[in-house]
């Protein structure tokens, strides 16, 4: 299972706020307590983060987030990387 991507938009957030939320999401997935057939299933998530500000293009922000995501996967997965 894997390879699914989604986007979360946080308006008016600063870098530290965004990283804190992303880390909480990562930890929540890891510690979610998912079970299948009565057995625990390990689930993790790699998260790439990018900021979108005045003068930025949406495509540029998506590209930075995508590069950060792949950097997170290269770093061993189950982590948050800012791009």
PDB file of N, CA and C in Angstrom:
ATOM      1  N   UNK A   1       0.855  -1.169   0.000  1.00  0.00           N
ATOM      2  CA  UNK A   1       0.000   0.000   0.000  1.00  0.00           C
ATOM      3  C   UNK A   1       0.895   1.223   0.000  1.00  0.00           C
ATOM      4  N   UNK A   2       0.513   2.206  -0.703  1.00  0.00           N
ATOM      5  CA  UNK A   2       1.307   3.430  -0.641  1.00  0.00           C
ATOM      6  C   UNK A   2       1.199   4.239  -1.904  1.00  0.00           C
ATOM      7  N   UNK A   3       1.850   5.361  -1.856  1.00  0.00           N
ATOM      8  CA  UNK A   3       1.895   6.220  -3.015  1.00  0.00           C
ATOM      9  C   UNK A   3       0.770   7.221  -3.115  1.00  0.00           C
ATOM     10  N   UNK A   4      -0.118   7.237  -2.160  1.00  0.00           N
ATOM     11  CA  UNK A   4      -1.211   8.204  -2.201  1.00  0.00           C
ATOM     12  C   UNK A   4      -0.703   9.574  -1.774  1.00  0.00           C
ATOM     13  N   UNK A   5      -1.195  10.608  -2.424  1.00  0.00           N
ATOM     14  CA  UNK A   5      -0.803  11.968  -2.063  1.00  0.00           C
ATOM     15  C   UNK A   5      -2.046  12.800  -1.807  1.00  0.00           C
ATOM     16  N   UNK A   6      -1.925  13.732  -0.881  1.00  0.00           N
ATOM     17  CA  UNK A   6      -3.002  14.673  -0.615  1.00  0.00           C
ATOM     18  C   UNK A   6      -2.386  15.992  -0.202  1.00  0.00           C
ATOM     19  N   UNK A   7      -3.207  17.013  -0.158  1.00  0.00           N
ATOM     20  CA  UNK A   7      -2.731  18.341   0.210  1.00  0.00           C
ATOM     21  C   UNK A   7      -3.526  18.849   1.406  1.00  0.00           C
ATOM     22  N   UNK A   8      -2.833  19.525   2.288  1.00  0.00           N
ATOM     23  CA  UNK A   8      -3.480  20.216   3.408  1.00  0.00           C
ATOM     24  C   UNK A   8      -3.059  21.677   3.319  1.00  0.00           C
ATOM     25  N   UNK A   9      -4.016  22.573   3.302  1.00  0.00           N
ATOM     26  CA  UNK A   9      -3.728  24.003   3.212  1.00  0.00           C
ATOM     27  C   UNK A   9      -3.994  24.660   4.555  1.00  0.00           C
ATOM     28  N   UNK A  10      -3.020  25.398   5.050  1.00  0.00           N
ATOM     29  CA  UNK A  10      -3.158  26.135   6.307  1.00  0.00           C
ATOM     30  C   UNK A  10      -3.003  27.613   5.980  1.00  0.00           C
ATOM     31  N   UNK A  11      -4.049  28.375   6.181  1.00  0.00           N
ATOM     32  CA  UNK A  11      -3.982  29.800   5.856  1.00  0.00           C
ATOM     33  C   UNK A  11      -3.475  30.604   7.045  1.00  0.00           C
ATOM     34  N   UNK A  12      -2.660  31.595   6.748  1.00  0.00           N
ATOM     35  CA  UNK A  12      -2.159  32.490   7.779  1.00  0.00           C
ATOM     36  C   UNK A  12      -1.168  31.864   8.739  1.00  0.00           C
ATOM     37  N   UNK A  13      -0.625  30.711   8.392  1.00  0.00           N
ATOM     38  CA  UNK A  13       0.289  30.003   9.294  1.00  0.00           C
ATOM     39  C   UNK A  13       1.736  30.376   8.995  1.00  0.00           C
ATOM     40  N   UNK A  14       2.549  30.358  10.022  1.00  0.00           N
ATOM     41  CA  UNK A  14       3.985  30.571   9.894  1.00  0.00           C
ATOM     42  C   UNK A  14       4.684  29.214   9.780  1.00  0.00           C
ATOM     43  N   UNK A  15       5.940  29.245   9.369  1.00  0.00           N
ATOM     44  CA  UNK A  15       6.703  28.017   9.129  1.00  0.00           C
ATOM     45  C   UNK A  15       6.664  27.078  10.338  1.00  0.00           C
ATOM     46  N   UNK A  16       6.930  27.589  11.524  1.00  0.00           N
ATOM     47  CA  UNK A  16       6.935  26.731  12.718  1.00  0.00           C
ATOM     48  C   UNK A  16       5.569  26.113  12.977  1.00  0.00           C
ATOM     49  N   UNK A  17       4.500  26.877  12.723  1.00  0.00           N
ATOM     50  CA  UNK A  17       3.142  26.355  12.901  1.00  0.00           C
ATOM     51  C   UNK A  17       2.884  25.208  11.930  1.00  0.00           C
ATOM     52  N   UNK A  18       3.279  25.411  10.680  1.00  0.00           N
ATOM     53  CA  UNK A  18       3.055  24.398   9.647  1.00  0.00           C
ATOM     54  C   UNK A  18       3.825  23.121   9.984  1.00  0.00           C
ATOM     55  N   UNK A  19       5.070  23.270  10.386  1.00  0.00           N
ATOM     56  CA  UNK A  19       5.867  22.093  10.739  1.00  0.00           C
ATOM     57  C   UNK A  19       5.299  21.375  11.960  1.00  0.00           C
ATOM     58  N   UNK A  20       4.788  22.119  12.924  1.00  0.00           N
ATOM     59  CA  UNK A  20       4.175  21.517  14.116  1.00  0.00           C
ATOM     60  C   UNK A  20       2.929  20.709  13.722  1.00  0.00           C
ATOM     61  N   UNK A  21       2.100  21.260  12.845  1.00  0.00           N
ATOM     62  CA  UNK A  21       0.896  20.548  12.393  1.00  0.00           C
ATOM     63  C   UNK A  21       1.284  19.306  11.598  1.00  0.00           C
ATOM     64  N   UNK A  22       2.254  19.447  10.701  1.00  0.00           N
ATOM     65  CA  UNK A  22       2.687  18.302   9.895  1.00  0.00           C
ATOM     66  C   UNK A  22       3.244  17.189  10.781  1.00  0.00           C
ATOM     67  N   UNK A  23       4.020  17.547  11.790  1.00  0.00           N
ATOM     68  CA  UNK A  23       4.570  16.543  12.708  1.00  0.00           C
ATOM     69  C   UNK A  23       3.458  15.878  13.520  1.00  0.00           C
ATOM     70  N   UNK A  24       2.457  16.646  13.916  1.00  0.00           N
ATOM     71  CA  UNK A  24       1.316  16.066  14.640  1.00  0.00           C
ATOM     72  C   UNK A  24       0.555  15.089  13.740  1.00  0.00           C
ATOM     73  N   UNK A  25       0.409  15.436  12.461  1.00  0.00           N
ATOM     74  CA  UNK A  25      -0.239  14.527  11.512  1.00  0.00           C
ATOM     75  C   UNK A  25       0.575  13.240  11.367  1.00  0.00           C
ATOM     76  N   UNK A  26       1.896  13.385  11.219  1.00  0.00           N
ATOM     77  CA  UNK A  26       2.767  12.221  11.074  1.00  0.00           C
ATOM     78  C   UNK A  26       2.665  11.302  12.291  1.00  0.00           C
ATOM     79  N   UNK A  27       2.761  11.883  13.470  1.00  0.00           N
ATOM     80  CA  UNK A  27       2.679  11.098  14.703  1.00  0.00           C
ATOM     81  C   UNK A  27       1.300  10.461  14.861  1.00  0.00           C
ATOM     82  N   UNK A  28       0.252  11.175  14.483  1.00  0.00           N
ATOM     83  CA  UNK A  28      -1.099  10.635  14.579  1.00  0.00           C
ATOM     84  C   UNK A  28      -1.305   9.417  13.695  1.00  0.00           C
ATOM     85  N   UNK A  29      -0.736   9.464  12.498  1.00  0.00           N
ATOM     86  CA  UNK A  29      -0.826   8.303  11.605  1.00  0.00           C
ATOM     87  C   UNK A  29      -0.050   7.136  12.201  1.00  0.00           C
ATOM     88  N   UNK A  30       1.154   7.405  12.658  1.00  0.00           N
ATOM     89  CA  UNK A  30       1.999   6.346  13.226  1.00  0.00           C
ATOM     90  C   UNK A  30       1.362   5.715  14.456  1.00  0.00           C
ATOM     91  N   UNK A  31       0.753   6.524  15.297  1.00  0.00           N
ATOM     92  CA  UNK A  31       0.205   6.048  16.567  1.00  0.00           C
ATOM     93  C   UNK A  31      -1.297   5.781  16.510  1.00  0.00           C
ATOM     94  N   UNK A  32      -1.842   5.711  15.310  1.00  0.00           N
ATOM     95  CA  UNK A  32      -3.284   5.629  15.125  1.00  0.00           C
ATOM     96  C   UNK A  32      -3.948   4.361  15.612  1.00  0.00           C
ATOM     97  N   UNK A  33      -3.186   3.327  15.871  1.00  0.00           N
ATOM     98  CA  UNK A  33      -3.781   2.105  16.403  1.00  0.00           C
ATOM     99  C   UNK A  33      -4.646   1.359  15.404  1.00  0.00           C
ATOM    100  N   UNK A  34      -4.226   1.306  14.154  1.00  0.00           N
ATOM    101  CA  UNK A  34      -4.981   0.598  13.123  1.00  0.00           C
ATOM    102  C   UNK A  34      -4.818  -0.912  13.303  1.00  0.00           C
ATOM    103  N   UNK A  35      -5.936  -1.627  13.174  1.00  0.00           N
ATOM    104  CA  UNK A  35      -5.923  -3.081  13.295  1.00  0.00           C
ATOM    105  C   UNK A  35      -6.662  -3.693  12.113  1.00  0.00           C
ATOM    106  N   UNK A  36      -6.192  -4.858  11.684  1.00  0.00           N
ATOM    107  CA  UNK A  36      -6.864  -5.632  10.640  1.00  0.00           C
ATOM    108  C   UNK A  36      -6.881  -7.085  11.095  1.00  0.00           C
ATOM    109  N   UNK A  37      -8.049  -7.679  11.076  1.00  0.00           N
ATOM    110  CA  UNK A  37      -8.201  -9.061  11.533  1.00  0.00           C
ATOM    111  C   UNK A  37      -7.662  -9.248  12.946  1.00  0.00           C
ATOM    112  N   UNK A  38      -7.861  -8.235  13.781  1.00  0.00           N
ATOM    113  CA  UNK A  38      -7.446  -8.315  15.171  1.00  0.00           C
ATOM    114  C   UNK A  38      -5.957  -8.134  15.415  1.00  0.00           C
ATOM    115  N   UNK A  39      -5.213  -7.813  14.365  1.00  0.00           N
ATOM    116  CA  UNK A  39      -3.768  -7.636  14.501  1.00  0.00           C
ATOM    117  C   UNK A  39      -3.390  -6.198  14.174  1.00  0.00           C
ATOM    118  N   UNK A  40      -2.390  -5.658  14.884  1.00  0.00           N
ATOM    119  CA  UNK A  40      -1.970  -4.281  14.600  1.00  0.00           C
ATOM    120  C   UNK A  40      -1.312  -4.175  13.223  1.00  0.00           C
ATOM    121  N   UNK A  41      -1.574  -3.073  12.554  1.00  0.00           N
ATOM    122  CA  UNK A  41      -0.986  -2.799  11.246  1.00  0.00           C
ATOM    123  C   UNK A  41      -0.158  -1.526  11.368  1.00  0.00           C
ATOM    124  N   UNK A  42       1.108  -1.612  10.989  1.00  0.00           N
ATOM    125  CA  UNK A  42       1.987  -0.448  11.061  1.00  0.00           C
ATOM    126  C   UNK A  42       1.721   0.454   9.849  1.00  0.00           C
ATOM    127  N   UNK A  43       1.382   1.702  10.130  1.00  0.00           N
ATOM    128  CA  UNK A  43       1.140   2.689   9.076  1.00  0.00           C
ATOM    129  C   UNK A  43       1.976   3.920   9.395  1.00  0.00           C
ATOM    130  N   UNK A  44       2.684   4.415   8.393  1.00  0.00           N
ATOM    131  CA  UNK A  44       3.472   5.633   8.557  1.00  0.00           C
ATOM    132  C   UNK A  44       3.203   6.561   7.374  1.00  0.00           C
ATOM    133  N   UNK A  45       3.704   7.784   7.483  1.00  0.00           N
ATOM    134  CA  UNK A  45       3.505   8.758   6.411  1.00  0.00           C
ATOM    135  C   UNK A  45       4.758   9.619   6.285  1.00  0.00           C
ATOM    136  N   UNK A  46       5.130   9.901   5.053  1.00  0.00           N
ATOM    137  CA  UNK A  46       6.195  10.855   4.756  1.00  0.00           C
ATOM    138  C   UNK A  46       5.524  12.135   4.289  1.00  0.00           C
ATOM    139  N   UNK A  47       5.967  13.271   4.822  1.00  0.00           N
ATOM    140  CA  UNK A  47       5.302  14.541   4.521  1.00  0.00           C
ATOM    141  C   UNK A  47       6.307  15.549   3.985  1.00  0.00           C
ATOM    142  N   UNK A  48       5.972  16.130   2.836  1.00  0.00           N
ATOM    143  CA  UNK A  48       6.742  17.230   2.265  1.00  0.00           C
ATOM    144  C   UNK A  48       5.967  18.514   2.457  1.00  0.00           C
ATOM    145  N   UNK A  49       6.633  19.535   2.983  1.00  0.00           N
ATOM    146  CA  UNK A  49       5.981  20.803   3.323  1.00  0.00           C
ATOM    147  C   UNK A  49       6.568  21.924   2.477  1.00  0.00           C
ATOM    148  N   UNK A  50       5.702  22.805   1.987  1.00  0.00           N
ATOM    149  CA  UNK A  50       6.145  24.008   1.277  1.00  0.00           C
ATOM    150  C   UNK A  50       5.226  25.159   1.649  1.00  0.00           C
ATOM    151  N   UNK A  51       5.792  26.342   1.689  1.00  0.00           N
ATOM    152  CA  UNK A  51       5.017  27.553   1.961  1.00  0.00           C
ATOM    153  C   UNK A  51       4.610  28.186   0.632  1.00  0.00           C
ATOM    154  N   UNK A  52       3.463  28.853   0.636  1.00  0.00           N
ATOM    155  CA  UNK A  52       2.948  29.559  -0.537  1.00  0.00           C
ATOM    156  C   UNK A  52       2.647  30.979  -0.106  1.00  0.00           C
ATOM    157  N   UNK A  53       3.400  31.912  -0.625  1.00  0.00           N
ATOM    158  CA  UNK A  53       3.228  33.298  -0.212  1.00  0.00           C
ATOM    159  C   UNK A  53       2.946  34.224  -1.379  1.00  0.00           C
ATOM    160  N   UNK A  54       2.816  35.497  -1.070  1.00  0.00           N
ATOM    161  CA  UNK A  54       2.564  36.515  -2.086  1.00  0.00           C
ATOM    162  C   UNK A  54       3.681  36.453  -3.126  1.00  0.00           C
ATOM    163  N   UNK A  55       3.297  36.416  -4.385  1.00  0.00           N
ATOM    164  CA  UNK A  55       4.266  36.375  -5.470  1.00  0.00           C
ATOM    165  C   UNK A  55       4.696  34.980  -5.881  1.00  0.00           C
ATOM    166  N   UNK A  56       4.350  33.970  -5.088  1.00  0.00           N
ATOM    167  CA  UNK A  56       4.674  32.585  -5.445  1.00  0.00           C
ATOM    168  C   UNK A  56       3.666  32.060  -6.454  1.00  0.00           C
ATOM    169  N   UNK A  57       4.095  31.105  -7.245  1.00  0.00           N
ATOM    170  CA  UNK A  57       3.151  30.408  -8.114  1.00  0.00           C
ATOM    171  C   UNK A  57       2.699  29.137  -7.405  1.00  0.00           C
ATOM    172  N   UNK A  58       1.471  28.746  -7.643  1.00  0.00           N
ATOM    173  CA  UNK A  58       0.953  27.514  -7.050  1.00  0.00           C
ATOM    174  C   UNK A  58       1.757  26.319  -7.545  1.00  0.00           C
ATOM    175  N   UNK A  59       2.100  26.328  -8.832  1.00  0.00           N
ATOM    176  CA  UNK A  59       2.910  25.235  -9.376  1.00  0.00           C
ATOM    177  C   UNK A  59       4.257  25.139  -8.666  1.00  0.00           C
ATOM    178  N   UNK A  60       4.861  26.285  -8.381  1.00  0.00           N
ATOM    179  CA  UNK A  60       6.145  26.290  -7.676  1.00  0.00           C
ATOM    180  C   UNK A  60       6.027  25.713  -6.279  1.00  0.00           C
ATOM    181  N   UNK A  61       4.962  26.059  -5.576  1.00  0.00           N
ATOM    182  CA  UNK A  61       4.746  25.527  -4.226  1.00  0.00           C
ATOM    183  C   UNK A  61       4.535  24.018  -4.270  1.00  0.00           C
ATOM    184  N   UNK A  62       3.756  23.536  -5.238  1.00  0.00           N
ATOM    185  CA  UNK A  62       3.544  22.092  -5.373  1.00  0.00           C
ATOM    186  C   UNK A  62       4.857  21.381  -5.695  1.00  0.00           C
ATOM    187  N   UNK A  63       5.667  21.991  -6.549  1.00  0.00           N
ATOM    188  CA  UNK A  63       6.950  21.387  -6.909  1.00  0.00           C
ATOM    189  C   UNK A  63       7.874  21.296  -5.690  1.00  0.00           C
ATOM    190  N   UNK A  64       7.924  22.344  -4.889  1.00  0.00           N
ATOM    191  CA  UNK A  64       8.753  22.325  -3.679  1.00  0.00           C
ATOM    192  C   UNK A  64       8.259  21.273  -2.682  1.00  0.00           C
ATOM    193  N   UNK A  65       6.940  21.190  -2.525  1.00  0.00           N
ATOM    194  CA  UNK A  65       6.373  20.185  -1.615  1.00  0.00           C
ATOM    195  C   UNK A  65       6.674  18.774  -2.110  1.00  0.00           C
ATOM    196  N   UNK A  66       6.586  18.566  -3.417  1.00  0.00           N
ATOM    197  CA  UNK A  66       6.858  17.254  -3.994  1.00  0.00           C
ATOM    198  C   UNK A  66       8.322  16.862  -3.789  1.00  0.00           C
ATOM    199  N   UNK A  67       9.228  17.805  -4.003  1.00  0.00           N
ATOM    200  CA  UNK A  67      10.652  17.528  -3.783  1.00  0.00           C
ATOM    201  C   UNK A  67      10.918  17.222  -2.310  1.00  0.00           C
ATOM    202  N   UNK A  68      10.257  17.949  -1.420  1.00  0.00           N
ATOM    203  CA  UNK A  68      10.418  17.696   0.014  1.00  0.00           C
ATOM    204  C   UNK A  68       9.869  16.321   0.384  1.00  0.00           C
ATOM    205  N   UNK A  69       8.755  15.928  -0.226  1.00  0.00           N
ATOM    206  CA  UNK A  69       8.183  14.602   0.022  1.00  0.00           C
ATOM    207  C   UNK A  69       9.178  13.510  -0.350  1.00  0.00           C
ATOM    208  N   UNK A  70       9.773  13.626  -1.532  1.00  0.00           N
ATOM    209  CA  UNK A  70      10.727  12.603  -1.954  1.00  0.00           C
ATOM    210  C   UNK A  70      11.991  12.629  -1.099  1.00  0.00           C
ATOM    211  N   UNK A  71      12.376  13.798  -0.613  1.00  0.00           N
ATOM    212  CA  UNK A  71      13.502  13.881   0.325  1.00  0.00           C
ATOM    213  C   UNK A  71      13.157  13.143   1.615  1.00  0.00           C
ATOM    214  N   UNK A  72      11.921  13.283   2.087  1.00  0.00           N
ATOM    215  CA  UNK A  72      11.481  12.570   3.294  1.00  0.00           C
ATOM    216  C   UNK A  72      11.547  11.063   3.078  1.00  0.00           C
ATOM    217  N   UNK A  73      11.150  10.613   1.905  1.00  0.00           N
ATOM    218  CA  UNK A  73      11.210   9.178   1.610  1.00  0.00           C
ATOM    219  C   UNK A  73      12.657   8.690   1.564  1.00  0.00           C
ATOM    220  N   UNK A  74      13.549   9.498   0.984  1.00  0.00           N
ATOM    221  CA  UNK A  74      14.967   9.119   0.921  1.00  0.00           C
ATOM    222  C   UNK A  74      15.605   9.092   2.311  1.00  0.00           C
ATOM    223  N   UNK A  75      15.087   9.898   3.232  1.00  0.00           N
ATOM    224  CA  UNK A  75      15.646   9.956   4.587  1.00  0.00           C
ATOM    225  C   UNK A  75      15.161   8.808   5.469  1.00  0.00           C
ATOM    226  N   UNK A  76      14.434   7.897   4.912  1.00  0.00           N
ATOM    227  CA  UNK A  76      14.007   6.729   5.668  1.00  0.00           C
ATOM    228  C   UNK A  76      12.517   6.670   5.925  1.00  0.00           C
ATOM    229  N   UNK A  77      11.774   7.604   5.360  1.00  0.00           N
ATOM    230  CA  UNK A  77      10.314   7.645   5.478  1.00  0.00           C
ATOM    231  C   UNK A  77       9.880   8.008   6.893  1.00  0.00           C
ATOM    232  N   UNK A  78       8.576   8.160   7.057  1.00  0.00           N
ATOM    233  CA  UNK A  78       7.971   8.483   8.353  1.00  0.00           C
ATOM    234  C   UNK A  78       8.597   9.729   8.982  1.00  0.00           C
ATOM    235  N   UNK A  79       8.731  10.787   8.168  1.00  0.00           N
ATOM    236  CA  UNK A  79       9.278  12.042   8.685  1.00  0.00           C
ATOM    237  C   UNK A  79       8.677  13.220   7.919  1.00  0.00           C
ATOM    238  N   UNK A  80       8.978  14.411   8.391  1.00  0.00           N
ATOM    239  CA  UNK A  80       8.513  15.658   7.783  1.00  0.00           C
ATOM    240  C   UNK A  80       9.731  16.408   7.275  1.00  0.00           C
ATOM    241  N   UNK A  81       9.670  16.867   6.011  1.00  0.00           N
ATOM    242  CA  UNK A  81      10.756  17.651   5.426  1.00  0.00           C
ATOM    243  C   UNK A  81      10.173  18.930   4.845  1.00  0.00           C
ATOM    244  N   UNK A  82      10.815  20.044   5.142  1.00  0.00           N
ATOM    245  CA  UNK A  82      10.410  21.349   4.616  1.00  0.00           C
ATOM    246  C   UNK A  82      11.182  21.600   3.330  1.00  0.00           C
ATOM    247  N   UNK A  83      10.432  21.998   2.274  1.00  0.00           N
ATOM    248  CA  UNK A  83      11.081  22.234   0.979  1.00  0.00           C
ATOM    249  C   UNK A  83      11.133  23.664   0.569  1.00  0.00           C
TER     250      UNK A  83
END
